[in-house]
JSON list of C-alpha atoms and ligand atoms in Angstrom, two decimals:
[
{"chain": "A", "resi": 1, "resn": "MET", "atom": "CA", "xyz": [18.65, -5.63, 9.43]},
{"chain": "A", "resi": 2, "resn": "SER", "atom": "CA", "xyz": [16.47, -7.68, 7.05]},
{"chain": "A", "resi": 3, "resn": "ARG", "atom": "CA", "xyz": [15.80, -6.44, 3.57]},
{"chain": "A", "resi": 4, "resn": "PRO", "atom": "CA", "xyz": [12.40, -4.77, 3.07]},
{"chain": "A", "resi": 5, "resn": "LEU", "atom": "CA", "xyz": [10.04, -6.57, 0.70]},
{"chain": "A", "resi": 6, "resn": "VAL", "atom": "CA", "xyz": [7.41, -3.83, 0.64]},
{"chain": "A", "resi": 7, "resn": "SER", "atom": "CA", "xyz": [7.72, -0.08, 0.41]},
{"chain": "A", "resi": 8, "resn": "ILE", "atom": "CA", "xyz": [4.89, 2.03, 1.81]},
{"chain": "A", "resi": 9, "resn": "LEU", "atom": "CA", "xyz": [4.94, 5.52, 0.32]},
{"chain": "A", "resi": 10, "resn": "MET", "atom": "CA", "xyz": [2.71, 8.48, 1.02]},
{"chain": "A", "resi": 11, "resn": "GLY", "atom": "CA", "xyz": [2.59, 12.00, -0.29]},
{"chain": "A", "resi": 12, "resn": "SER", "atom": "CA", "xyz": [2.47, 13.78, 3.06]},
{"chain": "A", "resi": 13, "resn": "LYS", "atom": "CA", "xyz": [2.95, 13.07, 6.74]},
{"chain": "A", "resi": 14, "resn": "SER", "atom": "CA", "xyz": [-0.74, 13.97, 7.06]},
{"chain": "A", "resi": 15, "resn": "ASP", "atom": "CA", "xyz": [-1.45, 10.64, 5.29]},
{"chain": "A", "resi": 16, "resn": "LEU", "atom": "CA", "xyz": [0.24, 8.59, 7.99]},
{"chain": "A", "resi": 17, "resn": "GLU", "atom": "CA", "xyz": [-2.84, 7.86, 10.10]},
{"chain": "A", "resi": 18, "resn": "VAL", "atom": "CA", "xyz": [-4.83, 6.57, 7.11]},
{"chain": "A", "resi": 19, "resn": "MET", "atom": "CA", "xyz": [-1.90, 4.43, 5.97]},
{"chain": "A", "resi": 20, "resn": "GLN", "atom": "CA", "xyz": [-1.32, 2.94, 9.44]},
{"chain": "A", "resi": 21, "resn": "PRO", "atom": "CA", "xyz": [-3.42, -0.24, 8.75]},
{"chain": "A", "resi": 22, "resn": "ALA", "atom": "CA", "xyz": [-1.00, -1.12, 5.94]},
{"chain": "A", "resi": 23, "resn": "ARG", "atom": "CA", "xyz": [1.90, -0.96, 8.37]},
{"chain": "A", "resi": 24, "resn": "ASP", "atom": "CA", "xyz": [-0.03, -2.95, 10.97]},
{"chain": "A", "resi": 25, "resn": "ALA", "atom": "CA", "xyz": [-1.01, -5.72, 8.54]},
{"chain": "A", "resi": 26, "resn": "LEU", "atom": "CA", "xyz": [2.54, -6.14, 7.22]},
{"chain": "A", "resi": 27, "resn": "THR", "atom": "CA", "xyz": [3.93, -6.18, 10.75]},
{"chain": "A", "resi": 28, "resn": "GLU", "atom": "CA", "xyz": [1.34, -8.79, 11.77]},
{"chain": "A", "resi": 29, "resn": "MET", "atom": "CA", "xyz": [2.36, -10.99, 8.80]},
{"chain": "A", "resi": 30, "resn": "GLY", "atom": "CA", "xyz": [6.03, -10.53, 9.57]},
{"chain": "A", "resi": 31, "resn": "VAL", "atom": "CA", "xyz": [6.74, -8.78, 6.27]},
{"chain": "A", "resi": 32, "resn": "VAL", "atom": "CA", "xyz": [9.69, -6.43, 6.51]},
{"chain": "A", "resi": 33, "resn": "HIS", "atom": "CA", "xyz": [8.77, -3.06, 5.06]},
{"chain": "A", "resi": 34, "resn": "GLU", "atom": "CA", "xyz": [9.91, 0.52, 4.94]},
{"chain": "A", "resi": 35, "resn": "VAL", "atom": "CA", "xyz": [7.83, 3.69, 5.09]},
{"chain": "A", "resi": 36, "resn": "ARG", "atom": "CA", "xyz": [8.66, 6.97, 3.37]},
{"chain": "A", "resi": 37, "resn": "VAL", "atom": "CA", "xyz": [6.95, 10.32, 2.86]},
{"chain": "A", "resi": 38, "resn": "LEU", "atom": "CA", "xyz": [7.81, 11.39, -0.68]},
{"chain": "A", "resi": 39, "resn": "SER", "atom": "CA", "xyz": [5.68, 13.56, -2.91]},
{"chain": "A", "resi": 40, "resn": "ALA", "atom": "CA", "xyz": [5.26, 13.34, -6.69]},
{"chain": "A", "resi": 41, "resn": "HIS", "atom": "CA", "xyz": [4.89, 17.11, -6.94]},
{"chain": "A", "resi": 42, "resn": "ARG", "atom": "CA", "xyz": [6.78, 18.47, -3.91]},
{"chain": "A", "resi": 43, "resn": "THR", "atom": "CA", "xyz": [9.85, 16.21, -4.01]},
{"chain": "A", "resi": 44, "resn": "PRO", "atom": "CA", "xyz": [9.85, 14.57, -7.46]},
{"chain": "A", "resi": 45, "resn": "ASP", "atom": "CA", "xyz": [13.64, 14.16, -7.74]},
{"chain": "A", "resi": 46, "resn": "ALA", "atom": "CA", "xyz": [13.92, 12.50, -4.32]},
{"chain": "A", "resi": 47, "resn": "LEU", "atom": "CA", "xyz": [10.98, 10.24, -5.24]},
{"chain": "A", "resi": 48, "resn": "PHE", "atom": "CA", "xyz": [12.63, 9.15, -8.49]},
{"chain": "A", "resi": 49, "resn": "GLU", "atom": "CA", "xyz": [15.90, 8.41, -6.68]},
{"chain": "A", "resi": 50, "resn": "TYR", "atom": "CA", "xyz": [14.09, 6.40, -4.03]},
{"chain": "A", "resi": 51, "resn": "VAL", "atom": "CA", "xyz": [12.07, 4.31, -6.51]},
{"chain": "A", "resi": 52, "resn": "ALA", "atom": "CA", "xyz": [15.17, 3.58, -8.56]},
{"chain": "A", "resi": 53, "resn": "ALA", "atom": "CA", "xyz": [17.14, 2.39, -5.51]},
{"chain": "A", "resi": 54, "resn": "ALA", "atom": "CA", "xyz": [14.39, 0.47, -3.65]},
{"chain": "A", "resi": 55, "resn": "PRO", "atom": "CA", "xyz": [14.55, -2.81, -5.66]},
{"chain": "A", "resi": 56, "resn": "GLY", "atom": "CA", "xyz": [18.26, -3.03, -4.91]},
{"chain": "A", "resi": 57, "resn": "ARG", "atom": "CA", "xyz": [17.40, -3.14, -1.23]},
{"chain": "A", "resi": 58, "resn": "GLY", "atom": "CA", "xyz": [14.90, -5.96, -1.77]},
{"chain": "A", "resi": 59, "resn": "VAL", "atom": "CA", "xyz": [11.61, -4.12, -2.40]},
{"chain": "A", "resi": 60, "resn": "GLU", "atom": "CA", "xyz": [9.23, -6.14, -4.61]},
{"chain": "A", "resi": 61, "resn": "VAL", "atom": "CA", "xyz": [5.95, -4.25, -4.12]},
{"chain": "A", "resi": 62, "resn": "PHE", "atom": "CA", "xyz": [5.11, -0.56, -3.67]},
{"chain": "A", "resi": 63, "resn": "ILE", "atom": "CA", "xyz": [2.06, 0.65, -1.75]},
{"chain": "A", "resi": 64, "resn": "ALA", "atom": "CA", "xyz": [1.44, 4.34, -2.44]},
{"chain": "A", "resi": 65, "resn": "GLY", "atom": "CA", "xyz": [-1.14, 6.46, -0.66]},
{"chain": "A", "resi": 66, "resn": "ALA", "atom": "CA", "xyz": [-2.03, 9.95, -1.82]},
{"chain": "A", "resi": 67, "resn": "GLY", "atom": "CA", "xyz": [-4.82, 12.48, -1.50]},
{"chain": "A", "resi": 68, "resn": "GLY", "atom": "CA", "xyz": [-6.16, 15.27, -3.70]},
{"chain": "A", "resi": 69, "resn": "ALA", "atom": "CA", "xyz": [-4.87, 15.10, -7.28]},
{"chain": "A", "resi": 70, "resn": "ALA", "atom": "CA", "xyz": [-3.03, 11.95, -6.08]},
{"chain": "A", "resi": 71, "resn": "HIS", "atom": "CA", "xyz": [-0.25, 11.64, -8.64]},
{"chain": "A", "resi": 72, "resn": "LEU", "atom": "CA", "xyz": [2.02, 9.57, -6.42]},
{"chain": "A", "resi": 73, "resn": "PRO", "atom": "CA", "xyz": [0.94, 5.99, -7.32]},
{"chain": "A", "resi": 74, "resn": "GLY", "atom": "CA", "xyz": [0.93, 6.74, -11.06]},
{"chain": "A", "resi": 75, "resn": "VAL", "atom": "CA", "xyz": [4.32, 8.43, -10.98]},
{"chain": "A", "resi": 76, "resn": "VAL", "atom": "CA", "xyz": [5.82, 5.55, -8.99]},
{"chain": "A", "resi": 77, "resn": "ALA", "atom": "CA", "xyz": [4.33, 3.13, -11.54]},
{"chain": "A", "resi": 78, "resn": "ALA", "atom": "CA", "xyz": [5.90, 5.18, -14.33]},
{"chain": "A", "resi": 79, "resn": "LYS", "atom": "CA", "xyz": [9.34, 4.61, -12.81]},
{"chain": "A", "resi": 80, "resn": "THR", "atom": "CA", "xyz": [9.17, 0.88, -12.00]},
{"chain": "A", "resi": 81, "resn": "ILE", "atom": "CA", "xyz": [7.77, -2.34, -13.41]},
{"chain": "A", "resi": 82, "resn": "LEU", "atom": "CA", "xyz": [7.15, -3.69, -9.90]},
{"chain": "A", "resi": 83, "resn": "PRO", "atom": "CA", "xyz": [3.48, -3.81, -8.81]},
{"chain": "A", "resi": 84, "resn": "VAL", "atom": "CA", "xyz": [2.14, -0.51, -7.45]},
{"chain": "A", "resi": 85, "resn": "LEU", "atom": "CA", "xyz": [-0.89, -0.62, -5.15]},
{"chain": "A", "resi": 86, "resn": "GLY", "atom": "CA", "xyz": [-2.62, 2.76, -4.86]},
{"chain": "A", "resi": 87, "resn": "VAL", "atom": "CA", "xyz": [-4.54, 3.92, -1.81]},
{"chain": "A", "resi": 88, "resn": "PRO", "atom": "CA", "xyz": [-6.75, 7.01, -2.16]},
{"chain": "A", "resi": 89, "resn": "ILE", "atom": "CA", "xyz": [-6.48, 9.20, 0.95]},
{"chain": "A", "resi": 90, "resn": "PRO", "atom": "CA", "xyz": [-9.61, 11.06, 2.08]},
{"chain": "A", "resi": 91, "resn": "SER", "atom": "CA", "xyz": [-8.69, 14.72, 2.34]},
{"chain": "A", "resi": 92, "resn": "GLY", "atom": "CA", "xyz": [-10.05, 18.17, 1.56]},
{"chain": "A", "resi": 93, "resn": "HIS", "atom": "CA", "xyz": [-13.44, 19.06, 0.17]},
{"chain": "A", "resi": 94, "resn": "LEU", "atom": "CA", "xyz": [-13.95, 15.93, -1.95]},
{"chain": "A", "resi": 95, "resn": "LEU", "atom": "CA", "xyz": [-13.18, 13.46, 0.87]},
{"chain": "A", "resi": 96, "resn": "GLY", "atom": "CA", "xyz": [-11.09, 11.12, -1.26]},
{"chain": "A", "resi": 97, "resn": "LEU", "atom": "CA", "xyz": [-13.33, 10.87, -4.32]},
{"chain": "A", "resi": 98, "resn": "ASP", "atom": "CA", "xyz": [-10.79, 13.05, -6.13]},
{"chain": "A", "resi": 99, "resn": "ALA", "atom": "CA", "xyz": [-7.91, 10.74, -5.17]},
{"chain": "A", "resi": 100, "resn": "LEU", "atom": "CA", "xyz": [-9.93, 7.62, -6.04]},
{"chain": "A", "resi": 101, "resn": "LEU", "atom": "CA", "xyz": [-10.68, 8.84, -9.55]},
{"chain": "A", "resi": 102, "resn": "ALA", "atom": "CA", "xyz": [-7.13, 10.10, -10.09]},
{"chain": "A", "resi": 103, "resn": "ILE", "atom": "CA", "xyz": [-5.60, 6.76, -9.08]},
{"chain": "A", "resi": 104, "resn": "VAL", "atom": "CA", "xyz": [-8.12, 4.40, -10.67]},
{"chain": "A", "resi": 105, "resn": "GLN", "atom": "CA", "xyz": [-8.27, 6.23, -14.00]},
{"chain": "A", "resi": 106, "resn": "MET", "atom": "CA", "xyz": [-4.67, 5.57, -15.07]},
{"chain": "A", "resi": 107, "resn": "PRO", "atom": "CA", "xyz": [-4.49, 5.64, -18.87]},
{"chain": "A", "resi": 108, "resn": "LYS", "atom": "CA", "xyz": [-3.63, 2.36, -20.59]},
{"chain": "A", "resi": 109, "resn": "GLY", "atom": "CA", "xyz": [0.02, 1.31, -20.41]},
{"chain": "A", "resi": 110, "resn": "ILE", "atom": "CA", "xyz": [1.03, 2.13, -16.83]},
{"chain": "A", "resi": 111, "resn": "PRO", "atom": "CA", "xyz": [-1.22, 0.19, -14.43]},
{"chain": "A", "resi": 112, "resn": "VAL", "atom": "CA", "xyz": [-1.86, 0.95, -10.76]},
{"chain": "A", "resi": 113, "resn": "ALA", "atom": "CA", "xyz": [-3.98, -1.46, -8.70]},
{"chain": "A", "resi": 114, "resn": "THR", "atom": "CA", "xyz": [-6.44, 0.77, -6.88]},
{"chain": "A", "resi": 115, "resn": "PHE", "atom": "CA", "xyz": [-7.93, 0.08, -3.46]},
{"chain": "A", "resi": 116, "resn": "ALA", "atom": "CA", "xyz": [-10.77, 1.51, -1.40]},
{"chain": "A", "resi": 117, "resn": "VAL", "atom": "CA", "xyz": [-10.60, 5.05, -0.09]},
{"chain": "A", "resi": 118, "resn": "GLY", "atom": "CA", "xyz": [-9.06, 5.31, 3.36]},
{"chain": "A", "resi": 119, "resn": "LYS", "atom": "CA", "xyz": [-8.02, 2.85, 6.04]},
{"chain": "A", "resi": 120, "resn": "ALA", "atom": "CA", "xyz": [-9.82, -0.17, 4.53]},
{"chain": "A", "resi": 121, "resn": "GLY", "atom": "CA", "xyz": [-7.91, 0.40, 1.31]},
{"chain": "A", "resi": 122, "resn": "ALA", "atom": "CA", "xyz": [-4.61, 0.72, 3.15]},
{"chain": "A", "resi": 123, "resn": "GLY", "atom": "CA", "xyz": [-5.17, -2.54, 5.02]},
{"chain": "A", "resi": 124, "resn": "ASN", "atom": "CA", "xyz": [-6.31, -4.36, 1.90]},
{"chain": "A", "resi": 125, "resn": "ALA", "atom": "CA", "xyz": [-3.34, -3.09, -0.09]},
{"chain": "A", "resi": 126, "resn": "ALA", "atom": "CA", "xyz": [-1.06, -4.69, 2.49]},
{"chain": "A", "resi": 127, "resn": "LEU", "atom": "CA", "xyz": [-2.99, -7.97, 2.36]},
{"chain": "A", "resi": 128, "resn": "PHE", "atom": "CA", "xyz": [-2.76, -7.87, -1.44]},
{"chain": "A", "resi": 129, "resn": "ALA", "atom": "CA", "xyz": [0.98, -7.26, -1.21]},
{"chain": "A", "resi": 130, "resn": "VAL", "atom": "CA", "xyz": [1.27, -10.37, 0.97]},
{"chain": "A", "resi": 131, "resn": "ALA", "atom": "CA", "xyz": [-0.78, -12.30, -1.62]},
{"chain": "A", "resi": 132, "resn": "ILE", "atom": "CA", "xyz": [1.66, -11.20, -4.35]},
{"chain": "A", "resi": 133, "resn": "LEU", "atom": "CA", "xyz": [4.70, -12.11, -2.28]},
{"chain": "A", "resi": 134, "resn": "GLY", "atom": "CA", "xyz": [3.06, -15.38, -1.20]},
{"chain": "A", "resi": 135, "resn": "GLY", "atom": "CA", "xyz": [3.10, -16.61, -4.80]},
{"chain": "A", "resi": 136, "resn": "ARG", "atom": "CA", "xyz": [6.76, -17.52, -4.39]},
{"chain": "A", "resi": 137, "resn": "ARG", "atom": "CA", "xyz": [6.86, -17.79, -0.57]},
{"chain": "A", "resi": 138, "resn": "PRO", "atom": "CA", "xyz": [4.75, -20.64, 0.85]},
{"chain": "A", "resi": 139, "resn": "ASP", "atom": "CA", "xyz": [5.32, -19.38, 4.43]},
{"chain": "A", "resi": 140, "resn": "LEU", "atom": "CA", "xyz": [3.66, -16.07, 3.59]},
{"chain": "A", "resi": 141, "resn": "ALA", "atom": "CA", "xyz": [0.82, -17.77, 1.70]},
{"chain": "A", "resi": 142, "resn": "GLU", "atom": "CA", "xyz": [0.20, -19.89, 4.81]},
{"chain": "A", "resi": 143, "resn": "LYS", "atom": "CA", "xyz": [0.19, -16.83, 7.05]},
{"chain": "A", "resi": 144, "resn": "LEU", "atom": "CA", "xyz": [-2.34, -15.14, 4.80]},
{"chain": "A", "resi": 145, "resn": "ALA", "atom": "CA", "xyz": [-4.58, -18.20, 4.78]},
{"chain": "A", "resi": 146, "resn": "ALA", "atom": "CA", "xyz": [-4.35, -18.42, 8.59]},
{"chain": "A", "resi": 147, "resn": "TRP", "atom": "CA", "xyz": [-5.21, -14.73, 8.89]},
{"chain": "A", "resi": 148, "resn": "ARG", "atom": "CA", "xyz": [-8.32, -15.22, 6.74]},
{"chain": "A", "resi": 149, "resn": "LYS", "atom": "CA", "xyz": [-9.34, -18.25, 8.78]},
{"chain": "A", "resi": 150, "resn": "ALA", "atom": "CA", "xyz": [-8.96, -16.34, 12.05]},
{"chain": "A", "resi": 151, "resn": "GLN", "atom": "CA", "xyz": [-11.08, -13.51, 10.61]},
{"chain": "A", "resi": 152, "resn": "ALA", "atom": "CA", "xyz": [-13.84, -15.94, 9.66]},
{"chain": "A", "resi": 153, "resn": "THR", "atom": "CA", "xyz": [-13.69, -17.70, 13.03]},
{"chain": "A", "resi": 154, "resn": "LYS", "atom": "CA", "xyz": [-14.03, -14.39, 14.85]},
{"chain": "A", "resi": 155, "resn": "LEU", "atom": "CA", "xyz": [-17.00, -13.32, 12.74]},
{"chain": "A", "resi": 156, "resn": "LEU", "atom": "CA", "xyz": [-18.76, -16.64, 13.21]},
{"chain": "A", "resi": 157, "resn": "ALA", "atom": "CA", "xyz": [-18.15, -16.54, 16.98]},
{"chain": "A", "resi": 158, "resn": "ASP", "atom": "CA", "xyz": [-20.09, -13.26, 17.08]},
{"chain": "A", "resi": 159, "resn": "SER", "atom": "CA", "xyz": [-22.63, -14.12, 14.39]},
{"chain": "A", "resi": 160, "resn": "VAL", "atom": "CA", "xyz": [-25.67, -14.76, 16.57]},
{"chain": "A", "resi": 161, "resn": "ILE", "atom": "CA", "xyz": [-27.17, -11.41, 17.51]},
{"chain": "A", "resi": 162, "resn": "GLU", "atom": "CA", "xyz": [-30.51, -12.66, 18.77]},
{"chain": "B", "resi": 201, "resn": "RP5", "atom": "C1", "xyz": [-1.14, 14.92, -1.20]},
{"chain": "B", "resi": 201, "resn": "RP5", "atom": "O1", "xyz": [-1.78, 16.06, -0.78]},
{"chain": "B", "resi": 201, "resn": "RP5", "atom": "C2", "xyz": [-0.89, 14.09, 0.01]},
{"chain": "B", "resi": 201, "resn": "RP5", "atom": "O2", "xyz": [-0.93, 12.73, -0.30]},
{"chain": "B", "resi": 201, "resn": "RP5", "atom": "C3", "xyz": [-1.98, 14.49, 0.97]},
{"chain": "B", "resi": 201, "resn": "RP5", "atom": "O3", "xyz": [-3.01, 13.53, 1.03]},
{"chain": "B", "resi": 201, "resn": "RP5", "atom": "C4", "xyz": [-2.52, 15.78, 0.39]},
{"chain": "B", "resi": 201, "resn": "RP5", "atom": "C5", "xyz": [-2.44, 16.92, 1.35]},
{"chain": "B", "resi": 201, "resn": "RP5", "atom": "O4", "xyz": [-1.12, 17.07, 1.80]},
{"chain": "B", "resi": 201, "resn": "RP5", "atom": "P1", "xyz": [-0.76, 18.12, 2.96]},
{"chain": "B", "resi": 201, "resn": "RP5", "atom": "O5", "xyz": [-1.13, 19.46, 2.43]},
{"chain": "B", "resi": 201, "resn": "RP5", "atom": "O6", "xyz": [-1.56, 17.71, 4.18]},
{"chain": "B", "resi": 201, "resn": "RP5", "atom": "O7", "xyz": [0.72, 17.95, 3.19]},
{"chain": "B", "resi": 201, "resn": "RP5", "atom": "O8", "xyz": [0.06, 15.20, -1.83]}
]
């Protein structure tokens, strides 16, 4: 089996549906990835072990989705110098605003790149991961450019409403 370049993490299996666009985008671009449910507060030791071992398997970028207090992306970032892309999951009474603020407001020193709340953020995090990887992989950069072009072509094909 090929080595995974991207790790998609989420704090709960209940996050899986929101994180699905990240999986779909990476699959579409042919980027090998792995997906794990690991929680910063429910399974911290297993999370630390996973983050420590992942680069040895090939992982170069982490995407971390979490809802509520949303510690996961920040804790992953605390344990690695690889880029961490945070996706706020809409859940509970605050519908993701809580997670957005928790992830985006990392204090200086341990950065997390924060994306939009929900599925758009998950998909964009994957596209951003491809952009990072594409810096040293012309094949991936080309795939990303082709994907953008196809998106524009599709929009323009449907642009005349009346
Ligand atoms: C967070 O708490 C997870 O990322 C999830 O979004 C939220 C709720 O988790 P469950 O109670 O549904 O497992 O850790």
